[in-house]
């Protein structure tokens, strides 16, 4: 574990211990869903739609294998879950586990084929004939809201799941502003592309009379709830086991139709069945994300004081809303986060969450905030260029100051603690803007252009009942639970409802418990991922686990510590008020007793317990922060790029981040979260995109066309930390899981824009592919006309 791990004194919070879970991954002995092997298991392959929009006329099974092909008619009673907010204005889009009546995107599952191996199941799927009457496809979210557009759901008046206007402050103040700039921004569609694709193994266990489901998911308890409703089984007859999960990023936080179909088929066949998603299926039909369209006006005074932002936001949510929350939050979060950490007097944004003939949208690291950050930070840079002000100075002029904290933004988000000016100053010092400006002035004709870009972000984390109730969510993840149990030898098992899929929970939660119990983290095991043994929890998403899960572990461990003290004091014949926990012992001035001896007394030698104290050492508790509107991590990103004028290729030369996520339980893990998030943000900013043609056919369905950042594309990021503890959470922690992914697209686009500032080229669409960069620069040169 390193030098820190050999230190036996209390105070484990704040140490960079090596991650416990890394040992099995590095040794190749981790177990993922694809590693599950059950006797008699067969594989499933899905017949998928080859058209984006059409009436499903027939599904013809091979006569010699009809019993091994399942359509929606073979799974009667398979319910469809309503998704989205509990609002009358939100239009429902029934999403069958297998297509019924219509297909609405390329890749939608029509039939499931079962065979001894995946290869044979795919061969069977090739023999299933599908009759389909193709209909016009809806592929542009903005055009989809025009009167002449085809509709995905005929009973809807248009293609909007929901339309909302976010208006706050004094919108009229923007009307006669001295400076008004209109810009359009586009963040194109991506896939989530976790290292491990989706997977599900299901079997009916006749002995336990339960459906056993191995699932790659971010929250087993919530998925069990959804499966119970979809299958019509009571929850005590469903057990979800979540083994190791190779990344989720939001895409594994929704119940998807293939998983329901696999479970329904397992109930019919009564032998194990398995579906492991391949990469083409993932790019075709798994959770898609981003796909934002912004048409905005920023208003300002001549000195650069921002007055407000107004305009339209269209979110392309795809063909169906995913259970439980649908995609409604994407638009509201995009609009609500548009002001960022800037002072404004007015906000007026019309939003549309639009149905199109594409795979459904789901959450992905950052959920709407990368798009909102891209829009506002590009607007700030465009405003700075228009006014001839250094972008750094314009940000300093408009950023909320430390003295104004807590500060409620114009959109109603309460920025609780922090110093945004200091983060920006730190990032700028790290990147050395004056030196970059000198390089730009010294550039020779034909040499690569150099640019520097900044972006400031906020990351809401730890939001609970207040926030989710305000959103009218069907699931309100307002708490997390923990069960802390000391065994007879003094070791500790802790069961939690959050789900580790790369965040390091086995390490950080053990550090928190070790701190509370004054014992070594190596003596503590964190257990999760089995609905039969863990307390109900909502899982890991929305940068919530360290706030909720960490709080639950800490407060529950404190409960257990009181009982340990009481038993230890009795054994020592001391007053409980005079003892303390130290290095795995209960200690008084006269002597000590080890946790091992106390645990033996509590579990197997009850005659040693004080009167009135029940046997065992175990405590269960739940936790929600004192205020549940959320706490805000934040930071500033600064990036230096070079751009080849002739090809449009962008290379990252330097990347620096100044961040503040409150108290860091494990700084090394925080650095890893930031670095990993930035890698994904670079993917959004420079590489990843699923384009569609006019027929709704996706044009990037393999890694030959869907480009991911490689090792040489992701720099070693320099990270500076400030620590401004939250005031309403245990230990002052804030979430850090998403922040790294929020700012990179904006910072990169600003850097490329800075490289071409002399010709006033704008780079307002992600990813910044070489073709887009070259084209935007060429258009700006043509607009500028010949050089005198």
PDB file of C-alpha atoms in Angstrom, residues 509-732:
ATOM      1  CA  UNK A 509     -15.028   3.636   2.074  1.00  0.00           C
ATOM      2  CA  UNK A 510     -12.592   1.449   4.021  1.00  0.00           C
ATOM      3  CA  UNK A 511     -10.524   4.553   4.767  1.00  0.00           C
ATOM      4  CA  UNK A 512     -13.595   6.320   6.156  1.00  0.00           C
ATOM      5  CA  UNK A 513     -14.548   3.350   8.335  1.00  0.00           C
ATOM      6  CA  UNK A 514     -10.937   2.942   9.480  1.00  0.00           C
ATOM      7  CA  UNK A 515     -10.883   6.580  10.487  1.00  0.00           C
ATOM      8  CA  UNK A 516     -14.066   6.223  12.557  1.00  0.00           C
ATOM      9  CA  UNK A 517     -13.091   2.885  14.134  1.00  0.00           C
ATOM     10  CA  UNK A 518      -9.386   3.680  14.553  1.00  0.00           C
ATOM     11  CA  UNK A 519      -8.207   0.525  12.859  1.00  0.00           C
ATOM     12  CA  UNK A 520      -6.207  -0.363   9.746  1.00  0.00           C
ATOM     13  CA  UNK A 521      -8.087  -0.272   6.401  1.00  0.00           C
ATOM     14  CA  UNK A 522      -6.642  -3.700   5.563  1.00  0.00           C
ATOM     15  CA  UNK A 523      -8.874  -5.153   8.278  1.00  0.00           C
ATOM     16  CA  UNK A 524     -11.994  -3.793   6.562  1.00  0.00           C
ATOM     17  CA  UNK A 525     -13.736  -5.251   3.527  1.00  0.00           C
ATOM     18  CA  UNK A 526     -16.333  -3.371   1.503  1.00  0.00           C
ATOM     19  CA  UNK A 527     -19.047  -5.572   0.008  1.00  0.00           C
ATOM     20  CA  UNK A 528     -21.546  -4.494  -2.657  1.00  0.00           C
ATOM     21  CA  UNK A 529     -23.323  -5.740  -5.761  1.00  0.00           C
ATOM     22  CA  UNK A 530     -25.704  -8.372  -4.347  1.00  0.00           C
ATOM     23  CA  UNK A 531     -29.300  -7.454  -3.593  1.00  0.00           C
ATOM     24  CA  UNK A 532     -29.585 -10.489  -1.287  1.00  0.00           C
ATOM     25  CA  UNK A 533     -26.910  -9.278   1.125  1.00  0.00           C
ATOM     26  CA  UNK A 534     -26.631  -5.491   0.843  1.00  0.00           C
ATOM     27  CA  UNK A 535     -29.007  -2.858   2.214  1.00  0.00           C
ATOM     28  CA  UNK A 536     -31.211  -1.103  -0.321  1.00  0.00           C
ATOM     29  CA  UNK A 537     -29.328   1.581  -2.180  1.00  0.00           C
ATOM     30  CA  UNK A 538     -29.637   3.596  -5.348  1.00  0.00           C
ATOM     31  CA  UNK A 539     -26.223   2.880  -6.779  1.00  0.00           C
ATOM     32  CA  UNK A 540     -23.405   4.963  -8.151  1.00  0.00           C
ATOM     33  CA  UNK A 541     -24.139   7.908 -10.442  1.00  0.00           C
ATOM     34  CA  UNK A 542     -24.427  11.716 -10.336  1.00  0.00           C
ATOM     35  CA  UNK A 543     -21.192  12.135  -8.335  1.00  0.00           C
ATOM     36  CA  UNK A 544     -23.079  10.972  -5.244  1.00  0.00           C
ATOM     37  CA  UNK A 545     -21.285   7.950  -3.816  1.00  0.00           C
ATOM     38  CA  UNK A 546     -18.681   9.599  -1.604  1.00  0.00           C
ATOM     39  CA  UNK A 547     -21.282  12.011  -0.231  1.00  0.00           C
ATOM     40  CA  UNK A 548     -24.081   9.494   0.382  1.00  0.00           C
ATOM     41  CA  UNK A 549     -22.223   6.179   0.587  1.00  0.00           C
ATOM     42  CA  UNK A 550     -19.291   7.681   2.462  1.00  0.00           C
ATOM     43  CA  UNK A 551     -21.666   9.459   4.821  1.00  0.00           C
ATOM     44  CA  UNK A 552     -23.604   6.245   5.460  1.00  0.00           C
ATOM     45  CA  UNK A 553     -20.418   4.285   6.197  1.00  0.00           C
ATOM     46  CA  UNK A 554     -19.058   7.000   8.474  1.00  0.00           C
ATOM     47  CA  UNK A 555     -22.184   7.613  10.538  1.00  0.00           C
ATOM     48  CA  UNK A 556     -22.944   3.887  10.844  1.00  0.00           C
ATOM     49  CA  UNK A 557     -19.357   3.109  11.890  1.00  0.00           C
ATOM     50  CA  UNK A 558     -19.723   5.735  14.622  1.00  0.00           C
ATOM     51  CA  UNK A 559     -22.794   3.894  15.917  1.00  0.00           C
ATOM     52  CA  UNK A 560     -20.784   0.700  16.092  1.00  0.00           C
ATOM     53  CA  UNK A 561     -17.896   2.518  17.772  1.00  0.00           C
ATOM     54  CA  UNK A 562     -20.177   3.440  20.684  1.00  0.00           C
ATOM     55  CA  UNK A 563     -21.012  -0.215  21.319  1.00  0.00           C
ATOM     56  CA  UNK A 564     -17.367  -1.239  20.992  1.00  0.00           C
ATOM     57  CA  UNK A 565     -16.493   1.369  23.611  1.00  0.00           C
ATOM     58  CA  UNK A 566     -19.248   0.186  25.952  1.00  0.00           C
ATOM     59  CA  UNK A 567     -18.114  -3.461  25.818  1.00  0.00           C
ATOM     60  CA  UNK A 568     -14.454  -2.530  26.055  1.00  0.00           C
ATOM     61  CA  UNK A 569     -15.090  -0.303  29.065  1.00  0.00           C
ATOM     62  CA  UNK A 570     -16.948  -3.125  30.796  1.00  0.00           C
ATOM     63  CA  UNK A 571     -14.076  -5.537  30.231  1.00  0.00           C
ATOM     64  CA  UNK A 572     -11.623  -2.907  31.534  1.00  0.00           C
ATOM     65  CA  UNK A 573     -13.966  -2.011  34.411  1.00  0.00           C
ATOM     66  CA  UNK A 574     -13.855   1.612  33.309  1.00  0.00           C
ATOM     67  CA  UNK A 575     -16.381   4.357  32.711  1.00  0.00           C
ATOM     68  CA  UNK A 576     -17.377   4.314  28.984  1.00  0.00           C
ATOM     69  CA  UNK A 577     -17.009   8.079  28.929  1.00  0.00           C
ATOM     70  CA  UNK A 578     -13.306   7.743  29.748  1.00  0.00           C
ATOM     71  CA  UNK A 579     -12.261   5.299  27.015  1.00  0.00           C
ATOM     72  CA  UNK A 580     -11.201   5.929  23.454  1.00  0.00           C
ATOM     73  CA  UNK A 581     -10.494   3.924  20.327  1.00  0.00           C
ATOM     74  CA  UNK A 582      -6.867   3.704  19.282  1.00  0.00           C
ATOM     75  CA  UNK A 583      -5.172   1.427  16.763  1.00  0.00           C
ATOM     76  CA  UNK A 584      -7.682  -1.408  17.060  1.00  0.00           C
ATOM     77  CA  UNK A 585      -8.012  -1.197  20.838  1.00  0.00           C
ATOM     78  CA  UNK A 586     -10.241   0.354  23.461  1.00  0.00           C
ATOM     79  CA  UNK A 587      -7.836   2.296  25.642  1.00  0.00           C
ATOM     80  CA  UNK A 588      -7.855   3.844  29.124  1.00  0.00           C
ATOM     81  CA  UNK A 589      -5.037   5.358  31.152  1.00  0.00           C
ATOM     82  CA  UNK A 590      -4.742   2.044  33.003  1.00  0.00           C
ATOM     83  CA  UNK A 591      -4.780  -0.381  30.100  1.00  0.00           C
ATOM     84  CA  UNK A 592      -6.358  -1.546  26.849  1.00  0.00           C
ATOM     85  CA  UNK A 593      -8.332  -4.362  25.275  1.00  0.00           C
ATOM     86  CA  UNK A 594      -8.166  -5.327  21.619  1.00  0.00           C
ATOM     87  CA  UNK A 595     -11.057  -5.261  19.184  1.00  0.00           C
ATOM     88  CA  UNK A 596     -10.481  -8.993  18.736  1.00  0.00           C
ATOM     89  CA  UNK A 597     -11.225  -9.664  22.399  1.00  0.00           C
ATOM     90  CA  UNK A 598     -14.213  -7.308  22.351  1.00  0.00           C
ATOM     91  CA  UNK A 599     -15.573  -8.956  19.204  1.00  0.00           C
ATOM     92  CA  UNK A 600     -15.151 -12.418  20.722  1.00  0.00           C
ATOM     93  CA  UNK A 601     -17.134 -11.296  23.750  1.00  0.00           C
ATOM     94  CA  UNK A 602     -19.879  -9.736  21.609  1.00  0.00           C
ATOM     95  CA  UNK A 603     -20.253 -12.663  19.225  1.00  0.00           C
ATOM     96  CA  UNK A 604     -19.348 -15.895  21.027  1.00  0.00           C
ATOM     97  CA  UNK A 605     -18.757 -15.162  24.737  1.00  0.00           C
ATOM     98  CA  UNK A 606     -21.936 -13.338  25.761  1.00  0.00           C
ATOM     99  CA  UNK A 607     -21.263 -13.837  29.488  1.00  0.00           C
ATOM    100  CA  UNK A 608     -18.597 -11.150  29.159  1.00  0.00           C
ATOM    101  CA  UNK A 609     -21.077  -8.501  27.991  1.00  0.00           C
ATOM    102  CA  UNK A 610     -22.354  -5.763  30.279  1.00  0.00           C
ATOM    103  CA  UNK A 611     -25.961  -6.033  31.471  1.00  0.00           C
ATOM    104  CA  UNK A 612     -28.493  -4.842  28.909  1.00  0.00           C
ATOM    105  CA  UNK A 613     -26.093  -4.973  25.936  1.00  0.00           C
ATOM    106  CA  UNK A 614     -27.252  -7.292  23.162  1.00  0.00           C
ATOM    107  CA  UNK A 615     -24.853  -9.725  21.471  1.00  0.00           C
ATOM    108  CA  UNK A 616     -23.110  -9.096  18.121  1.00  0.00           C
ATOM    109  CA  UNK A 617     -21.336  -6.030  16.839  1.00  0.00           C
ATOM    110  CA  UNK A 618     -23.422  -4.777  13.967  1.00  0.00           C
ATOM    111  CA  UNK A 619     -25.063  -1.513  12.956  1.00  0.00           C
ATOM    112  CA  UNK A 620     -27.148  -0.424   9.986  1.00  0.00           C
ATOM    113  CA  UNK A 621     -27.861   3.166   9.088  1.00  0.00           C
ATOM    114  CA  UNK A 622     -28.821   5.552   6.321  1.00  0.00           C
ATOM    115  CA  UNK A 623     -27.475   8.958   5.447  1.00  0.00           C
ATOM    116  CA  UNK A 624     -28.563  12.083   3.623  1.00  0.00           C
ATOM    117  CA  UNK A 625     -26.715  15.418   3.850  1.00  0.00           C
ATOM    118  CA  UNK A 626     -28.173  18.138   6.053  1.00  0.00           C
ATOM    119  CA  UNK A 627     -29.168  20.000   2.894  1.00  0.00           C
ATOM    120  CA  UNK A 628     -30.154  17.901  -0.096  1.00  0.00           C
ATOM    121  CA  UNK A 629     -30.004  20.445  -2.910  1.00  0.00           C
ATOM    122  CA  UNK A 630     -26.417  19.382  -3.561  1.00  0.00           C
ATOM    123  CA  UNK A 631     -22.885  20.637  -3.063  1.00  0.00           C
ATOM    124  CA  UNK A 632     -20.695  21.958  -5.853  1.00  0.00           C
ATOM    125  CA  UNK A 633     -17.228  20.913  -6.863  1.00  0.00           C
ATOM    126  CA  UNK A 634     -15.664  23.187  -9.441  1.00  0.00           C
ATOM    127  CA  UNK A 635     -12.483  23.957 -11.302  1.00  0.00           C
ATOM    128  CA  UNK A 636     -10.745  25.665 -14.183  1.00  0.00           C
ATOM    129  CA  UNK A 637      -9.173  23.905 -17.177  1.00  0.00           C
ATOM    130  CA  UNK A 638      -6.412  25.430 -19.280  1.00  0.00           C
ATOM    131  CA  UNK A 639      -5.125  23.784 -22.437  1.00  0.00           C
ATOM    132  CA  UNK A 640      -2.532  24.640 -25.073  1.00  0.00           C
ATOM    133  CA  UNK A 641      -2.912  23.227 -28.574  1.00  0.00           C
ATOM    134  CA  UNK A 642      -1.177  23.355 -31.891  1.00  0.00           C
ATOM    135  CA  UNK A 643      -3.214  23.315 -35.106  1.00  0.00           C
ATOM    136  CA  UNK A 644      -1.958  22.462 -38.567  1.00  0.00           C
ATOM    137  CA  UNK A 645      -3.479  24.984 -40.981  1.00  0.00           C
ATOM    138  CA  UNK A 646      -3.316  22.665 -43.963  1.00  0.00           C
ATOM    139  CA  UNK A 647      -4.943  19.613 -42.346  1.00  0.00           C
ATOM    140  CA  UNK A 648      -6.904  20.961 -39.382  1.00  0.00           C
ATOM    141  CA  UNK A 649      -5.284  18.398 -37.052  1.00  0.00           C
ATOM    142  CA  UNK A 650      -5.316  19.491 -33.412  1.00  0.00           C
ATOM    143  CA  UNK A 651      -2.614  18.356 -30.986  1.00  0.00           C
ATOM    144  CA  UNK A 652      -2.673  18.955 -27.249  1.00  0.00           C
ATOM    145  CA  UNK A 653       0.629  20.396 -26.036  1.00  0.00           C
ATOM    146  CA  UNK A 654      -0.201  21.047 -22.393  1.00  0.00           C
ATOM    147  CA  UNK A 655      -3.161  20.584 -20.058  1.00  0.00           C
ATOM    148  CA  UNK A 656      -3.576  21.963 -16.547  1.00  0.00           C
ATOM    149  CA  UNK A 657      -6.455  21.771 -14.093  1.00  0.00           C
ATOM    150  CA  UNK A 658      -7.108  23.568 -10.840  1.00  0.00           C
ATOM    151  CA  UNK A 659      -9.951  21.825  -9.009  1.00  0.00           C
ATOM    152  CA  UNK A 660     -11.709  21.828  -5.639  1.00  0.00           C
ATOM    153  CA  UNK A 661     -13.825  18.861  -4.571  1.00  0.00           C
ATOM    154  CA  UNK A 662     -13.804  19.625  -0.876  1.00  0.00           C
ATOM    155  CA  UNK A 663     -12.081  17.176   1.449  1.00  0.00           C
ATOM    156  CA  UNK A 664     -10.253  14.467  -0.489  1.00  0.00           C
ATOM    157  CA  UNK A 665     -10.565  11.039   1.124  1.00  0.00           C
ATOM    158  CA  UNK A 666      -7.875   9.666  -1.205  1.00  0.00           C
ATOM    159  CA  UNK A 667      -6.056  12.316  -3.288  1.00  0.00           C
ATOM    160  CA  UNK A 668      -4.580   9.731  -5.669  1.00  0.00           C
ATOM    161  CA  UNK A 669      -8.044   8.459  -6.540  1.00  0.00           C
ATOM    162  CA  UNK A 670      -9.228  12.048  -7.040  1.00  0.00           C
ATOM    163  CA  UNK A 671      -6.379  12.579  -9.508  1.00  0.00           C
ATOM    164  CA  UNK A 672      -7.390   9.402 -11.328  1.00  0.00           C
ATOM    165  CA  UNK A 673     -10.989  10.547 -11.574  1.00  0.00           C
ATOM    166  CA  UNK A 674      -9.938  13.922 -12.972  1.00  0.00           C
ATOM    167  CA  UNK A 675      -7.493  12.387 -15.469  1.00  0.00           C
ATOM    168  CA  UNK A 676     -10.042   9.783 -16.611  1.00  0.00           C
ATOM    169  CA  UNK A 677     -12.766  12.378 -17.002  1.00  0.00           C
ATOM    170  CA  UNK A 678     -10.480  14.558 -19.093  1.00  0.00           C
ATOM    171  CA  UNK A 679      -9.715  11.599 -21.384  1.00  0.00           C
ATOM    172  CA  UNK A 680     -13.454  11.242 -22.016  1.00  0.00           C
ATOM    173  CA  UNK A 681     -13.849  14.993 -22.434  1.00  0.00           C
ATOM    174  CA  UNK A 682     -11.106  14.925 -25.069  1.00  0.00           C
ATOM    175  CA  UNK A 683     -13.111  12.206 -26.799  1.00  0.00           C
ATOM    176  CA  UNK A 684     -16.126  14.496 -26.868  1.00  0.00           C
ATOM    177  CA  UNK A 685     -14.087  17.492 -27.929  1.00  0.00           C
ATOM    178  CA  UNK A 686     -11.939  15.998 -30.676  1.00  0.00           C
ATOM    179  CA  UNK A 687     -12.959  12.487 -31.708  1.00  0.00           C
ATOM    180  CA  UNK A 688     -16.241  10.784 -30.833  1.00  0.00           C
ATOM    181  CA  UNK A 689     -19.353  11.069 -32.999  1.00  0.00           C
ATOM    182  CA  UNK A 690     -22.174   8.959 -34.416  1.00  0.00           C
ATOM    183  CA  UNK A 691     -23.459  10.777 -37.512  1.00  0.00           C
ATOM    184  CA  UNK A 692     -26.660   9.718 -39.286  1.00  0.00           C
ATOM    185  CA  UNK A 693     -27.730   9.989 -42.886  1.00  0.00           C
ATOM    186  CA  UNK A 694     -31.145  11.302 -43.953  1.00  0.00           C
ATOM    187  CA  UNK A 695     -32.643   7.779 -43.704  1.00  0.00           C
ATOM    188  CA  UNK A 696     -31.647   7.507 -40.049  1.00  0.00           C
ATOM    189  CA  UNK A 697     -28.801   5.072 -40.719  1.00  0.00           C
ATOM    190  CA  UNK A 698     -25.939   5.473 -38.215  1.00  0.00           C
ATOM    191  CA  UNK A 699     -22.638   5.935 -40.020  1.00  0.00           C
ATOM    192  CA  UNK A 700     -20.253   4.912 -37.229  1.00  0.00           C
ATOM    193  CA  UNK A 701     -21.030   1.390 -36.031  1.00  0.00           C
ATOM    194  CA  UNK A 702     -17.495  -0.007 -35.645  1.00  0.00           C
ATOM    195  CA  UNK A 703     -14.275   1.367 -34.215  1.00  0.00           C
ATOM    196  CA  UNK A 704     -13.092   1.886 -37.785  1.00  0.00           C
ATOM    197  CA  UNK A 705     -15.567   4.781 -38.000  1.00  0.00           C
ATOM    198  CA  UNK A 706     -16.207   5.666 -34.358  1.00  0.00           C
ATOM    199  CA  UNK A 707     -12.906   7.198 -33.329  1.00  0.00           C
ATOM    200  CA  UNK A 708     -11.754   7.062 -29.715  1.00  0.00           C
ATOM    201  CA  UNK A 709      -8.821   8.974 -28.219  1.00  0.00           C
ATOM    202  CA  UNK A 710      -5.730   6.786 -27.969  1.00  0.00           C
ATOM    203  CA  UNK A 711      -2.850   6.851 -25.527  1.00  0.00           C
ATOM    204  CA  UNK A 712      -0.944   9.429 -27.578  1.00  0.00           C
ATOM    205  CA  UNK A 713      -3.981  11.725 -27.713  1.00  0.00           C
ATOM    206  CA  UNK A 714      -4.423  12.031 -23.939  1.00  0.00           C
ATOM    207  CA  UNK A 715      -1.776  14.117 -22.192  1.00  0.00           C
ATOM    208  CA  UNK A 716      -0.511  13.652 -18.661  1.00  0.00           C
ATOM    209  CA  UNK A 717      -2.578  16.330 -16.977  1.00  0.00           C
ATOM    210  CA  UNK A 718      -1.083  18.558 -14.330  1.00  0.00           C
ATOM    211  CA  UNK A 719      -3.556  18.919 -11.465  1.00  0.00           C
ATOM    212  CA  UNK A 720      -3.638  21.449  -8.641  1.00  0.00           C
ATOM    213  CA  UNK A 721      -6.013  21.021  -5.724  1.00  0.00           C
ATOM    214  CA  UNK A 722      -7.705  23.472  -3.428  1.00  0.00           C
ATOM    215  CA  UNK A 723      -9.672  22.148  -0.484  1.00  0.00           C
ATOM    216  CA  UNK A 724     -12.776  24.075   0.507  1.00  0.00           C
ATOM    217  CA  UNK A 725     -14.815  21.601   2.563  1.00  0.00           C
ATOM    218  CA  UNK A 726     -18.557  21.406   2.095  1.00  0.00           C
ATOM    219  CA  UNK A 727     -20.475  22.638   5.110  1.00  0.00           C
ATOM    220  CA  UNK A 728     -23.346  20.132   4.991  1.00  0.00           C
ATOM    221  CA  UNK A 729     -21.692  16.748   4.289  1.00  0.00           C
ATOM    222  CA  UNK A 730     -19.720  14.319   6.419  1.00  0.00           C
ATOM    223  CA  UNK A 731     -16.022  15.273   6.393  1.00  0.00           C
ATOM    224  CA  UNK A 732     -16.745  18.162   3.999  1.00  0.00           C
TER     225      UNK A 732
END
